[in-house]
PDB file of C-alpha atoms in Angstrom:
ATOM      1  CA  MET J   1       8.182 102.026  17.749  1.00 62.00           C
ATOM      2  CA  ASN J   2       4.634 101.092  16.936  1.00 87.00           C
ATOM      3  CA  ALA J   3       3.365  98.956  14.117  1.00 88.00           C
ATOM      4  CA  PHE J   4       2.417 102.006  12.084  1.00 92.00           C
ATOM      5  CA  THR J   5       5.926 103.531  12.090  1.00 93.00           C
ATOM      6  CA  ALA J   6       7.692 100.077  11.514  1.00 91.00           C
ATOM      7  CA  PHE J   7       5.520  99.474   8.494  1.00 92.00           C
ATOM      8  CA  PHE J   8       5.635 102.959   7.108  1.00 94.00           C
ATOM      9  CA  LYS J   9       9.556 102.720   7.368  1.00 94.00           C
ATOM     10  CA  LYS J  10       9.447  99.205   5.763  1.00 92.00           C
ATOM     11  CA  GLU J  11       7.358 100.746   3.009  1.00 92.00           C
ATOM     12  CA  LEU J  12       9.923 103.681   2.337  1.00 93.00           C
ATOM     13  CA  SER J  13      12.924 101.470   2.419  1.00 94.00           C
ATOM     14  CA  GLU J  14      11.235  98.966  -0.122  1.00 90.00           C
ATOM     15  CA  ALA J  15      10.603 102.156  -2.193  1.00 90.00           C
ATOM     16  CA  ALA J  16      14.270 102.986  -2.230  1.00 91.00           C
ATOM     17  CA  HIS J  17      15.234  99.352  -2.692  1.00 88.00           C
ATOM     18  CA  THR J  18      12.996  98.684  -5.907  1.00 87.00           C
ATOM     19  CA  HIS J  19      14.194 102.150  -7.346  1.00 87.00           C
ATOM     20  CA  LYS J  20      10.707 103.538  -7.274  1.00 89.00           C
ATOM     21  CA  LEU J  21      12.221 106.489  -5.240  1.00 91.00           C
ATOM     22  CA  THR J  22      14.955 106.828  -8.035  1.00 90.00           C
ATOM     23  CA  VAL J  23      12.596 106.655 -10.858  1.00 91.00           C
ATOM     24  CA  MET J  24      10.017 108.974  -9.386  1.00 93.00           C
ATOM     25  CA  GLY J  25      12.459 111.524  -8.322  1.00 93.00           C
ATOM     26  CA  LEU J  26      14.438 111.502 -11.622  1.00 92.00           C
ATOM     27  CA  VAL J  27      11.321 111.581 -13.758  1.00 92.00           C
ATOM     28  CA  PHE J  28       9.771 114.438 -11.787  1.00 95.00           C
ATOM     29  CA  LEU J  29      13.052 116.325 -11.858  1.00 93.00           C
ATOM     30  CA  LEU J  30      13.215 115.877 -15.498  1.00 92.00           C
ATOM     31  CA  PHE J  31       9.576 117.269 -16.012  1.00 92.00           C
ATOM     32  CA  GLY J  32      10.404 120.075 -13.698  1.00 93.00           C
ATOM     33  CA  MET J  33      13.387 121.183 -15.914  1.00 91.00           C
ATOM     34  CA  MET J  34      11.484 120.459 -19.327  1.00 90.00           C
ATOM     35  CA  ASN J  35       8.508 122.647 -18.510  1.00 91.00           C
ATOM     36  CA  PRO J  36      10.057 126.147 -18.550  1.00 90.00           C
ATOM     37  CA  LEU J  37      12.750 124.958 -21.339  1.00 88.00           C
ATOM     38  CA  THR J  38      10.036 123.749 -23.708  1.00 88.00           C
ATOM     39  CA  ALA J  39       8.199 126.899 -23.306  1.00 89.00           C
ATOM     40  CA  LYS J  40      11.227 128.897 -23.990  1.00 85.00           C
ATOM     41  CA  VAL J  41      12.549 126.928 -26.935  1.00 83.00           C
ATOM     42  CA  LEU J  42       9.410 125.953 -28.618  1.00 82.00           C
ATOM     43  CA  PRO J  43       8.872 129.215 -30.579  1.00 80.00           C
ATOM     44  CA  ASP J  44      12.633 128.785 -31.740  1.00 78.00           C
ATOM     45  CA  ILE J  45      12.000 125.308 -32.964  1.00 78.00           C
ATOM     46  CA  LEU J  46       8.884 126.151 -34.835  1.00 78.00           C
ATOM     47  CA  ALA J  47      10.600 129.083 -36.485  1.00 76.00           C
ATOM     48  CA  GLY J  48      13.356 126.776 -37.418  1.00 76.00           C
ATOM     49  CA  VAL J  49      11.322 124.089 -39.027  1.00 76.00           C
ATOM     50  CA  MET J  50       9.220 126.566 -41.020  1.00 74.00           C
ATOM     51  CA  PRO J  51      10.390 126.651 -44.671  1.00 74.00           C
ATOM     52  CA  ASP J  52      11.752 129.971 -45.876  1.00 72.00           C
ATOM     53  CA  GLY J  53       9.345 132.482 -47.117  1.00 72.00           C
ATOM     54  CA  ILE J  54       6.756 131.688 -44.626  1.00 72.00           C
ATOM     55  CA  THR J  55       6.782 133.775 -41.544  1.00 70.00           C
ATOM     56  CA  ILE J  56       4.775 132.966 -38.445  1.00 69.00           C
ATOM     57  CA  THR J  57       4.227 135.392 -35.821  1.00 72.00           C
ATOM     58  CA  LEU J  58       4.315 133.702 -32.242  1.00 71.00           C
ATOM     59  CA  ALA J  59       3.908 135.618 -29.128  1.00 77.00           C
ATOM     60  CA  THR J  60       6.975 135.721 -26.985  1.00 82.00           C
ATOM     61  CA  PRO J  61       6.686 132.994 -24.364  1.00 84.00           C
ATOM     62  CA  THR J  62       5.738 134.119 -20.916  1.00 87.00           C
ATOM     63  CA  ALA J  63       5.719 132.481 -17.372  1.00 89.00           C
ATOM     64  CA  LEU J  64       2.195 131.540 -18.081  1.00 89.00           C
ATOM     65  CA  ASP J  65       3.520 129.195 -21.072  1.00 89.00           C
ATOM     66  CA  SER J  66       5.832 127.703 -18.704  1.00 91.00           C
ATOM     67  CA  TRP J  67       3.172 126.743 -16.292  1.00 93.00           C
ATOM     68  CA  ALA J  68       0.918 125.767 -19.186  1.00 92.00           C
ATOM     69  CA  GLN J  69       3.645 122.954 -19.811  1.00 92.00           C
ATOM     70  CA  PHE J  70       3.522 122.078 -16.072  1.00 94.00           C
ATOM     71  CA  PHE J  71      -0.215 121.703 -15.970  1.00 94.00           C
ATOM     72  CA  LYS J  72      -0.083 119.697 -19.151  1.00 93.00           C
ATOM     73  CA  ASN J  73       2.743 117.491 -18.404  1.00 92.00           C
ATOM     74  CA  VAL J  74       2.363 116.546 -14.689  1.00 93.00           C
ATOM     75  CA  PRO J  75      -1.375 115.482 -15.105  1.00 91.00           C
ATOM     76  CA  GLN J  76      -0.746 113.509 -18.320  1.00 89.00           C
ATOM     77  CA  MET J  77       2.676 112.063 -17.913  1.00 90.00           C
ATOM     78  CA  GLY J  78       3.593 112.482 -14.177  1.00 93.00           C
ATOM     79  CA  LEU J  79       0.402 110.960 -12.973  1.00 94.00           C
ATOM     80  CA  ILE J  80       0.535 108.089 -15.386  1.00 92.00           C
ATOM     81  CA  VAL J  81       4.231 107.364 -14.303  1.00 92.00           C
ATOM     82  CA  MET J  82       3.230 107.454 -10.595  1.00 93.00           C
ATOM     83  CA  VAL J  83       0.232 105.142 -11.064  1.00 93.00           C
ATOM     84  CA  LEU J  84       2.325 102.582 -13.208  1.00 91.00           C
ATOM     85  CA  LEU J  85       4.888 102.588 -10.577  1.00 91.00           C
ATOM     86  CA  TYR J  86       2.525 102.299  -7.598  1.00 91.00           C
ATOM     87  CA  GLY J  87       0.020 100.006  -9.435  1.00 87.00           C
ATOM     88  CA  GLY J  88       0.908  96.965  -7.470  1.00 82.00           C
ATOM     89  CA  MET J  89       1.534  98.457  -4.159  1.00 86.00           C
ATOM     90  CA  LEU J  90      -1.042  96.340  -2.208  1.00 86.00           C
ATOM     91  CA  ALA J  91      -1.889  93.807  -4.866  1.00 85.00           C
ATOM     92  CA  ASN J  92       1.549  92.391  -5.440  1.00 84.00           C
ATOM     93  CA  GLU J  93       2.018  91.810  -1.634  1.00 85.00           C
ATOM     94  CA  LEU J  94      -1.280  90.090  -1.461  1.00 85.00           C
ATOM     95  CA  SER J  95      -0.822  87.782  -4.494  1.00 83.00           C
ATOM     96  CA  ARG J  96       2.786  86.932  -3.259  1.00 83.00           C
ATOM     97  CA  GLY J  97       1.523  86.315   0.155  1.00 84.00           C
ATOM     98  CA  THR J  98       4.318  88.250   1.888  1.00 85.00           C
ATOM     99  CA  LEU J  99       1.856  90.043   4.218  1.00 87.00           C
ATOM    100  CA  THR J 100       0.459  86.841   5.716  1.00 86.00           C
ATOM    101  CA  GLN J 101       3.065  86.383   8.285  1.00 86.00           C
ATOM    102  CA  LEU J 102       2.957  89.760   9.535  1.00 86.00           C
ATOM    103  CA  LEU J 103      -0.995  89.856   9.721  1.00 88.00           C
ATOM    104  CA  THR J 104      -1.096  86.444  11.402  1.00 87.00           C
ATOM    105  CA  ARG J 105       1.292  87.802  13.997  1.00 86.00           C
ATOM    106  CA  GLY J 106      -1.290  90.487  14.825  1.00 84.00           C
ATOM    107  CA  LEU J 107      -0.385  93.464  12.533  1.00 88.00           C
ATOM    108  CA  PRO J 108      -3.617  95.323  12.129  1.00 90.00           C
ATOM    109  CA  ARG J 109      -4.891  95.356   8.485  1.00 91.00           C
ATOM    110  CA  LYS J 110      -5.895  99.048   8.906  1.00 92.00           C
ATOM    111  CA  THR J 111      -2.215  99.831   9.567  1.00 93.00           C
ATOM    112  CA  VAL J 112      -1.288  98.146   6.464  1.00 92.00           C
ATOM    113  CA  VAL J 113      -3.600 100.232   4.438  1.00 94.00           C
ATOM    114  CA  LEU J 114      -2.779 103.432   6.167  1.00 94.00           C
ATOM    115  CA  ALA J 115       1.039 102.882   6.252  1.00 95.00           C
ATOM    116  CA  LYS J 116       1.103 102.175   2.564  1.00 94.00           C
ATOM    117  CA  PHE J 117      -1.087 105.154   1.739  1.00 95.00           C
ATOM    118  CA  SER J 118       1.124 107.446   3.851  1.00 96.00           C
ATOM    119  CA  ALA J 119       4.358 106.199   2.392  1.00 95.00           C
ATOM    120  CA  ALA J 120       3.131 106.425  -1.316  1.00 95.00           C
ATOM    121  CA  SER J 121       1.805 109.903  -0.457  1.00 96.00           C
ATOM    122  CA  LEU J 122       4.987 110.986   0.957  1.00 96.00           C
ATOM    123  CA  VAL J 123       6.897 109.867  -2.240  1.00 96.00           C
ATOM    124  CA  TRP J 124       4.166 111.355  -4.452  1.00 96.00           C
ATOM    125  CA  THR J 125       4.491 114.727  -2.325  1.00 97.00           C
ATOM    126  CA  ALA J 126       8.273 114.718  -2.449  1.00 96.00           C
ATOM    127  CA  ALA J 127       8.429 114.178  -6.260  1.00 96.00           C
ATOM    128  CA  TYR J 128       5.694 116.510  -7.044  1.00 96.00           C
ATOM    129  CA  ALA J 129       7.400 119.257  -4.983  1.00 97.00           C
ATOM    130  CA  LEU J 130      10.628 118.683  -6.630  1.00 96.00           C
ATOM    131  CA  CYS J 131       9.044 119.133  -9.912  1.00 96.00           C
ATOM    132  CA  PHE J 132       7.072 122.122  -8.891  1.00 96.00           C
ATOM    133  CA  PHE J 133       9.938 124.105  -7.327  1.00 95.00           C
ATOM    134  CA  VAL J 134      12.398 123.149 -10.184  1.00 94.00           C
ATOM    135  CA  THR J 135       9.795 124.549 -12.710  1.00 94.00           C
ATOM    136  CA  TYR J 136       9.261 127.522 -10.444  1.00 93.00           C
ATOM    137  CA  ALA J 137      13.093 128.234 -10.152  1.00 92.00           C
ATOM    138  CA  TYR J 138      13.423 128.126 -13.890  1.00 90.00           C
ATOM    139  CA  THR J 139      10.324 130.087 -14.591  1.00 91.00           C
ATOM    140  CA  VAL J 140      11.440 132.978 -12.329  1.00 91.00           C
ATOM    141  CA  TYR J 141      14.812 132.893 -13.850  1.00 88.00           C
ATOM    142  CA  PHE J 142      13.627 133.079 -17.520  1.00 87.00           C
ATOM    143  CA  TRP J 143      10.656 135.497 -16.788  1.00 88.00           C
ATOM    144  CA  PRO J 144      11.322 137.421 -13.537  1.00 87.00           C
ATOM    145  CA  GLU J 145       8.438 139.694 -14.202  1.00 80.00           C
ATOM    146  CA  GLY J 146       5.712 137.124 -14.804  1.00 71.00           C
ATOM    147  CA  SER J 147       2.754 137.099 -12.643  1.00 72.00           C
ATOM    148  CA  THR J 148       1.038 133.866 -11.702  1.00 79.00           C
ATOM    149  CA  THR J 149      -1.779 134.599  -9.288  1.00 83.00           C
ATOM    150  CA  GLY J 150      -3.522 131.423  -8.270  1.00 88.00           C
ATOM    151  CA  LEU J 151      -0.452 129.155  -8.570  1.00 92.00           C
ATOM    152  CA  PRO J 152      -0.650 127.727  -5.111  1.00 93.00           C
ATOM    153  CA  LEU J 153      -4.113 126.663  -5.324  1.00 94.00           C
ATOM    154  CA  ALA J 154      -3.770 125.153  -8.782  1.00 94.00           C
ATOM    155  CA  ALA J 155      -0.643 123.277  -7.575  1.00 95.00           C
ATOM    156  CA  PHE J 156      -2.526 122.074  -4.485  1.00 95.00           C
ATOM    157  CA  SER J 157      -5.384 120.865  -6.312  1.00 95.00           C
ATOM    158  CA  LEU J 158      -3.210 118.676  -8.670  1.00 96.00           C
ATOM    159  CA  TRP J 159      -1.539 117.167  -5.662  1.00 96.00           C
ATOM    160  CA  VAL J 160      -4.817 116.270  -4.076  1.00 97.00           C
ATOM    161  CA  PHE J 161      -5.726 114.583  -7.324  1.00 96.00           C
ATOM    162  CA  GLY J 162      -2.679 112.532  -7.200  1.00 96.00           C
ATOM    163  CA  LEU J 163      -3.607 111.529  -3.732  1.00 96.00           C
ATOM    164  CA  MET J 164      -7.109 110.301  -4.855  1.00 96.00           C
ATOM    165  CA  LEU J 165      -5.336 108.149  -7.477  1.00 96.00           C
ATOM    166  CA  LEU J 166      -3.156 106.642  -4.772  1.00 95.00           C
ATOM    167  CA  SER J 167      -6.240 105.643  -2.768  1.00 96.00           C
ATOM    168  CA  THR J 168      -7.893 104.201  -5.940  1.00 95.00           C
ATOM    169  CA  LEU J 169      -4.972 102.016  -6.550  1.00 94.00           C
ATOM    170  CA  LEU J 170      -5.228 100.670  -2.685  1.00 94.00           C
ATOM    171  CA  LEU J 171      -8.999  99.940  -3.366  1.00 94.00           C
ATOM    172  CA  GLY J 172      -7.986  98.107  -6.585  1.00 93.00           C
ATOM    173  CA  GLY J 173      -5.356  96.183  -4.857  1.00 91.00           C
ATOM    174  CA  VAL J 174      -7.867  94.778  -2.428  1.00 91.00           C
ATOM    175  CA  LEU J 175     -10.593  94.041  -5.164  1.00 91.00           C
ATOM    176  CA  PHE J 176      -8.353  92.448  -7.757  1.00 87.00           C
ATOM    177  CA  LYS J 177      -5.182  91.181  -6.152  1.00 77.00           C
ATOM    178  CA  ASN J 178      -3.008  92.089  -9.231  1.00 82.00           C
ATOM    179  CA  SER J 179      -1.658  95.291 -10.515  1.00 82.00           C
ATOM    180  CA  TYR J 180      -3.401  95.144 -13.915  1.00 86.00           C
ATOM    181  CA  GLY J 181      -6.760  95.313 -12.064  1.00 89.00           C
ATOM    182  CA  CYS J 182      -5.689  98.447 -10.049  1.00 91.00           C
ATOM    183  CA  LEU J 183      -4.469 100.145 -13.243  1.00 91.00           C
ATOM    184  CA  LEU J 184      -7.746  99.157 -14.816  1.00 93.00           C
ATOM    185  CA  LEU J 185      -9.898 100.602 -11.904  1.00 94.00           C
ATOM    186  CA  THR J 186      -7.876 103.831 -11.709  1.00 94.00           C
ATOM    187  CA  GLY J 187      -7.937 104.299 -15.505  1.00 94.00           C
ATOM    188  CA  GLY J 188     -11.727 103.466 -15.383  1.00 95.00           C
ATOM    189  CA  LEU J 189     -12.240 106.008 -12.598  1.00 95.00           C
ATOM    190  CA  VAL J 190     -10.415 108.823 -14.656  1.00 94.00           C
ATOM    191  CA  ALA J 191     -12.348 107.814 -17.782  1.00 94.00           C
ATOM    192  CA  LEU J 192     -15.679 108.100 -15.929  1.00 94.00           C
ATOM    193  CA  LEU J 193     -14.802 111.361 -14.437  1.00 93.00           C
ATOM    194  CA  SER J 194     -13.732 112.746 -17.601  1.00 92.00           C
ATOM    195  CA  LEU J 195     -17.008 111.437 -19.282  1.00 92.00           C
ATOM    196  CA  LEU J 196     -18.952 113.062 -16.543  1.00 92.00           C
ATOM    197  CA  ASN J 197     -17.275 116.319 -17.263  1.00 88.00           C
ATOM    198  CA  ILE J 198     -19.041 116.633 -20.436  1.00 88.00           C
ATOM    199  CA  LEU J 199     -22.415 117.200 -18.426  1.00 87.00           C
ATOM    200  CA  PRO J 200     -22.406 120.942 -17.514  1.00 84.00           C
ATOM    201  CA  ALA J 201     -24.204 120.050 -14.106  1.00 83.00           C
ATOM    202  CA  MET J 202     -21.264 117.813 -13.086  1.00 84.00           C
ATOM    203  CA  GLN J 203     -18.660 120.390 -13.650  1.00 84.00           C
ATOM    204  CA  ALA J 204     -19.251 122.268 -10.636  1.00 87.00           C
ATOM    205  CA  VAL J 205     -18.359 119.126  -8.480  1.00 90.00           C
ATOM    206  CA  ASN J 206     -16.355 116.914 -10.529  1.00 92.00           C
ATOM    207  CA  PRO J 207     -12.745 116.072  -9.313  1.00 93.00           C
ATOM    208  CA  MET J 208     -11.396 116.225 -12.939  1.00 92.00           C
ATOM    209  CA  VAL J 209     -11.470 120.102 -12.335  1.00 91.00           C
ATOM    210  CA  LEU J 210      -8.418 119.706 -10.138  1.00 92.00           C
ATOM    211  CA  PRO J 211      -5.927 118.417 -12.714  1.00 92.00           C
ATOM    212  CA  SER J 212      -7.482 119.879 -15.849  1.00 90.00           C
ATOM    213  CA  ASN J 213      -8.513 123.537 -14.824  1.00 91.00           C
ATOM    214  CA  GLY J 214      -5.154 124.639 -13.145  1.00 91.00           C
ATOM    215  CA  MET J 215      -4.048 126.681 -16.323  1.00 91.00           C
ATOM    216  CA  ALA J 216      -7.583 128.089 -16.693  1.00 91.00           C
ATOM    217  CA  LEU J 217      -7.115 129.531 -12.989  1.00 92.00           C
ATOM    218  CA  LEU J 218      -3.772 130.886 -13.837  1.00 90.00           C
ATOM    219  CA  SER J 219      -5.002 132.635 -16.773  1.00 88.00           C
ATOM    220  CA  GLY J 220      -8.178 134.049 -15.089  1.00 88.00           C
ATOM    221  CA  THR J 221     -10.685 132.187 -17.225  1.00 90.00           C
ATOM    222  CA  PHE J 222     -11.788 129.997 -14.360  1.00 90.00           C
ATOM    223  CA  PRO J 223     -12.652 131.307 -10.747  1.00 91.00           C
ATOM    224  CA  ALA J 224     -10.804 130.056  -7.568  1.00 91.00           C
ATOM    225  CA  SER J 225     -14.046 129.475  -6.051  1.00 91.00           C
ATOM    226  CA  GLY J 226     -14.824 126.778  -8.667  1.00 90.00           C
ATOM    227  CA  PHE J 227     -12.238 124.654  -7.055  1.00 93.00           C
ATOM    228  CA  VAL J 228     -13.755 124.592  -3.560  1.00 93.00           C
ATOM    229  CA  THR J 229     -16.541 121.922  -4.199  1.00 94.00           C
ATOM    230  CA  PRO J 230     -14.248 119.533  -6.347  1.00 94.00           C
ATOM    231  CA  LEU J 231     -11.636 119.629  -3.614  1.00 96.00           C
ATOM    232  CA  LEU J 232     -14.287 118.794  -0.862  1.00 96.00           C
ATOM    233  CA  VAL J 233     -15.688 115.991  -3.066  1.00 95.00           C
ATOM    234  CA  THR J 234     -12.230 114.750  -3.884  1.00 96.00           C
ATOM    235  CA  GLY J 235     -11.261 114.624  -0.345  1.00 97.00           C
ATOM    236  CA  ALA J 236     -14.449 112.645   0.469  1.00 97.00           C
ATOM    237  CA  ILE J 237     -13.510 110.164  -2.322  1.00 96.00           C
ATOM    238  CA  ILE J 238     -10.160 109.832  -0.810  1.00 97.00           C
ATOM    239  CA  MET J 239     -11.721 109.268   2.638  1.00 96.00           C
ATOM    240  CA  SER J 240     -14.344 106.811   1.199  1.00 96.00           C
ATOM    241  CA  MET J 241     -11.621 104.832  -0.905  1.00 95.00           C
ATOM    242  CA  LEU J 242      -9.396 104.385   2.122  1.00 96.00           C
ATOM    243  CA  SER J 243     -12.232 103.332   4.430  1.00 96.00           C
ATOM    244  CA  GLY J 244     -13.717 101.161   1.593  1.00 96.00           C
ATOM    245  CA  THR J 245     -10.199  99.453   1.324  1.00 95.00           C
ATOM    246  CA  ILE J 246      -9.863  98.985   5.146  1.00 95.00           C
ATOM    247  CA  PHE J 247     -13.549  97.471   5.199  1.00 95.00           C
ATOM    248  CA  LEU J 248     -12.895  95.026   2.384  1.00 94.00           C
ATOM    249  CA  PHE J 249      -9.387  94.030   3.472  1.00 93.00           C
ATOM    250  CA  ASN J 250     -10.616  93.209   6.995  1.00 92.00           C
ATOM    251  CA  ARG J 251     -13.180  90.808   5.572  1.00 90.00           C
ATOM    252  CA  LYS J 252     -10.803  89.306   3.031  1.00 85.00           C
ATOM    253  CA  ALA J 253      -9.346  85.763   3.350  1.00 80.00           C
ATOM    254  CA  LEU J 254      -5.620  85.639   2.670  1.00 73.00           C
TER     255      LEU J 254
ATOM    256  CA  MET G   1      22.341 125.021 -33.615  1.00 56.00           C
ATOM    257  CA  ASP G   2      23.535 128.405 -32.675  1.00 65.00           C
ATOM    258  CA  LYS G   3      20.077 129.094 -31.215  1.00 66.00           C
ATOM    259  CA  LEU G   4      20.540 126.267 -28.891  1.00 68.00           C
ATOM    260  CA  THR G   5      23.757 127.310 -27.353  1.00 76.00           C
ATOM    261  CA  PRO G   6      22.252 129.543 -24.660  1.00 75.00           C
ATOM    262  CA  TYR G   7      20.130 126.622 -23.396  1.00 77.00           C
ATOM    263  CA  LEU G   8      23.051 124.301 -23.081  1.00 79.00           C
ATOM    264  CA  PRO G   9      23.388 124.855 -19.308  1.00 76.00           C
ATOM    265  CA  PHE G  10      19.784 123.569 -19.112  1.00 78.00           C
ATOM    266  CA  LEU G  11      19.921 120.923 -21.817  1.00 83.00           C
ATOM    267  CA  ILE G  12      23.166 119.283 -20.269  1.00 87.00           C
ATOM    268  CA  PRO G  13      21.323 118.505 -16.888  1.00 88.00           C
ATOM    269  CA  ILE G  14      18.300 117.044 -18.722  1.00 89.00           C
ATOM    270  CA  LEU G  15      20.786 114.798 -20.721  1.00 90.00           C
ATOM    271  CA  ILE G  16      22.466 113.745 -17.448  1.00 91.00           C
ATOM    272  CA  ILE G  17      19.199 112.733 -15.806  1.00 91.00           C
ATOM    273  CA  GLU G  18      18.050 110.740 -18.803  1.00 91.00           C
ATOM    274  CA  LEU G  19      21.379 108.907 -18.750  1.00 93.00           C
ATOM    275  CA  ALA G  20      20.995 108.185 -15.066  1.00 92.00           C
ATOM    276  CA  LEU G  21      17.630 106.813 -15.584  1.00 92.00           C
ATOM    277  CA  MET G  22      18.935 104.544 -18.344  1.00 94.00           C
ATOM    278  CA  LEU G  23      21.841 103.381 -16.502  1.00 93.00           C
ATOM    279  CA  THR G  24      19.831 102.698 -13.226  1.00 92.00           C
ATOM    280  CA  ALA G  25      17.586 100.479 -15.392  1.00 92.00           C
ATOM    281  CA  LEU G  26      20.257  99.012 -17.377  1.00 93.00           C
ATOM    282  CA  VAL G  27      22.242  97.848 -14.399  1.00 93.00           C
ATOM    283  CA  HIS G  28      19.135  96.384 -12.840  1.00 92.00           C
ATOM    284  CA  VAL G  29      18.403  94.534 -16.095  1.00 93.00           C
ATOM    285  CA  LEU G  30      21.942  93.012 -16.202  1.00 92.00           C
ATOM    286  CA  ARG G  31      21.997  92.125 -12.520  1.00 91.00           C
ATOM    287  CA  HIS G  32      18.528  90.667 -12.200  1.00 88.00           C
ATOM    288  CA  PRO G  33      18.110  88.116 -15.106  1.00 86.00           C
ATOM    289  CA  HIS G  34      14.529  87.347 -14.046  1.00 87.00           C
ATOM    290  CA  TYR G  35      11.761  89.219 -15.767  1.00 88.00           C
ATOM    291  CA  ARG G  36       7.971  89.105 -15.427  1.00 85.00           C
ATOM    292  CA  PHE G  37       8.077  88.830 -19.349  1.00 86.00           C
ATOM    293  CA  GLY G  38      10.480  89.282 -21.996  1.00 86.00           C
ATOM    294  CA  SER G  39      14.213  88.573 -22.229  1.00 89.00           C
ATOM    295  CA  LYS G  40      17.415  90.142 -21.233  1.00 91.00           C
ATOM    296  CA  PRO G  41      18.141  91.546 -24.905  1.00 92.00           C
ATOM    297  CA  LEU G  42      14.541  92.842 -25.387  1.00 93.00           C
ATOM    298  CA  TRP G  43      14.881  94.796 -21.986  1.00 93.00           C
ATOM    299  CA  ILE G  44      18.371  96.122 -22.897  1.00 93.00           C
ATOM    300  CA  ILE G  45      16.959  97.517 -26.144  1.00 93.00           C
ATOM    301  CA  VAL G  46      13.943  98.994 -24.500  1.00 92.00           C
ATOM    302  CA  VAL G  47      15.784 100.624 -21.762  1.00 92.00           C
ATOM    303  CA  VAL G  48      18.543 102.096 -23.876  1.00 92.00           C
ATOM    304  CA  VAL G  49      16.434 103.012 -27.074  1.00 92.00           C
ATOM    305  CA  PHE G  50      13.447 104.539 -25.506  1.00 90.00           C
ATOM    306  CA  GLN G  51      14.571 107.379 -23.361  1.00 85.00           C
ATOM    307  CA  ILE G  52      12.763 108.031 -19.990  1.00 86.00           C
ATOM    308  CA  ILE G  53       9.758 105.822 -21.157  1.00 89.00           C
ATOM    309  CA  GLY G  54      11.866 102.643 -21.363  1.00 92.00           C
ATOM    310  CA  PRO G  55      13.320 102.505 -17.936  1.00 92.00           C
ATOM    311  CA  ILE G  56       9.764 103.560 -16.464  1.00 89.00           C
ATOM    312  CA  VAL G  57       8.063 100.525 -18.375  1.00 89.00           C
ATOM    313  CA  TYR G  58      10.877  98.300 -17.118  1.00 91.00           C
ATOM    314  CA  PHE G  59      10.521  99.203 -13.533  1.00 88.00           C
ATOM    315  CA  ALA G  60       6.730  99.173 -13.660  1.00 85.00           C
ATOM    316  CA  PHE G  61       6.252  95.884 -15.762  1.00 85.00           C
ATOM    317  CA  GLY G  62       9.358  94.074 -16.538  1.00 84.00           C
ATOM    318  CA  ARG G  63      11.154  93.765 -13.242  1.00 83.00           C
ATOM    319  CA  GLY G  64      10.843  90.262 -11.991  1.00 76.00           C
ATOM    320  CA  GLU G  65      10.150  89.359  -8.163  1.00 69.00           C
ATOM    321  CA  GLU G  66      13.123  89.053  -5.956  1.00 60.00           C
TER     322      GLU G  66
END
């Protein structure tokens, strides 16, 4: 068993041990169930709270409404939960000094970063897939005739954006040594990207397209080709975040 | 309430998940009496009263080092 596999397994068992797996799994399962249900029940609830004599006409919910909930809840709530839970993945170990012994015994620092990124990505992928397929199953159950072209691309884009946040957390871990610094860096990056999104020229390349335009793609108001450049840019950002983390980590005194 | 009845098969699993999250966090609060900040009563209230958010906040911020 090489160092990467060993450290990767250690990361996963730690995720299970610290309840990260449980919480991620349960929360994303919950979102997965609530998306279609909210879409289905919302008109009834609205009709119920309206005072008598006032009639509102609401369109019957469709499969698109269910996915609208998905592409609203996962970027807002789901990503925040993931970032909060993984905020300290490198920072806490550095500040507690639990890595020192392993590193002085010859564990390459690159391995630490890559194994941590892989393990966190695996948990994010599993939780996200769970949420996606539960929403998918309920949506198909409620609205068998609903058409959702572009769904795979929209879902894939959101997943890639999640990976970018994880790589940002790692860079934050090396830079700040505490989880609040990581959260600040990640929040700052998202805020910066959202601000840049105001400029029309930036909208063609901005990674913010990935989490925010999924619904526009499904409803046909945003072209699938518009995702290509942001996906490539995000891929490049992930690569540079990871190499930046390894570069800084290699030069860092413990 | 009648309008909700058809959705009960979907609402019940959601309630079960919320309870599972709450219990996981509650057991952890009771068994590990060291927190980064706050006290045992505070975390019990947070975890029990604030569904979903409470347990997440506890595991993200409140849980002490082991």
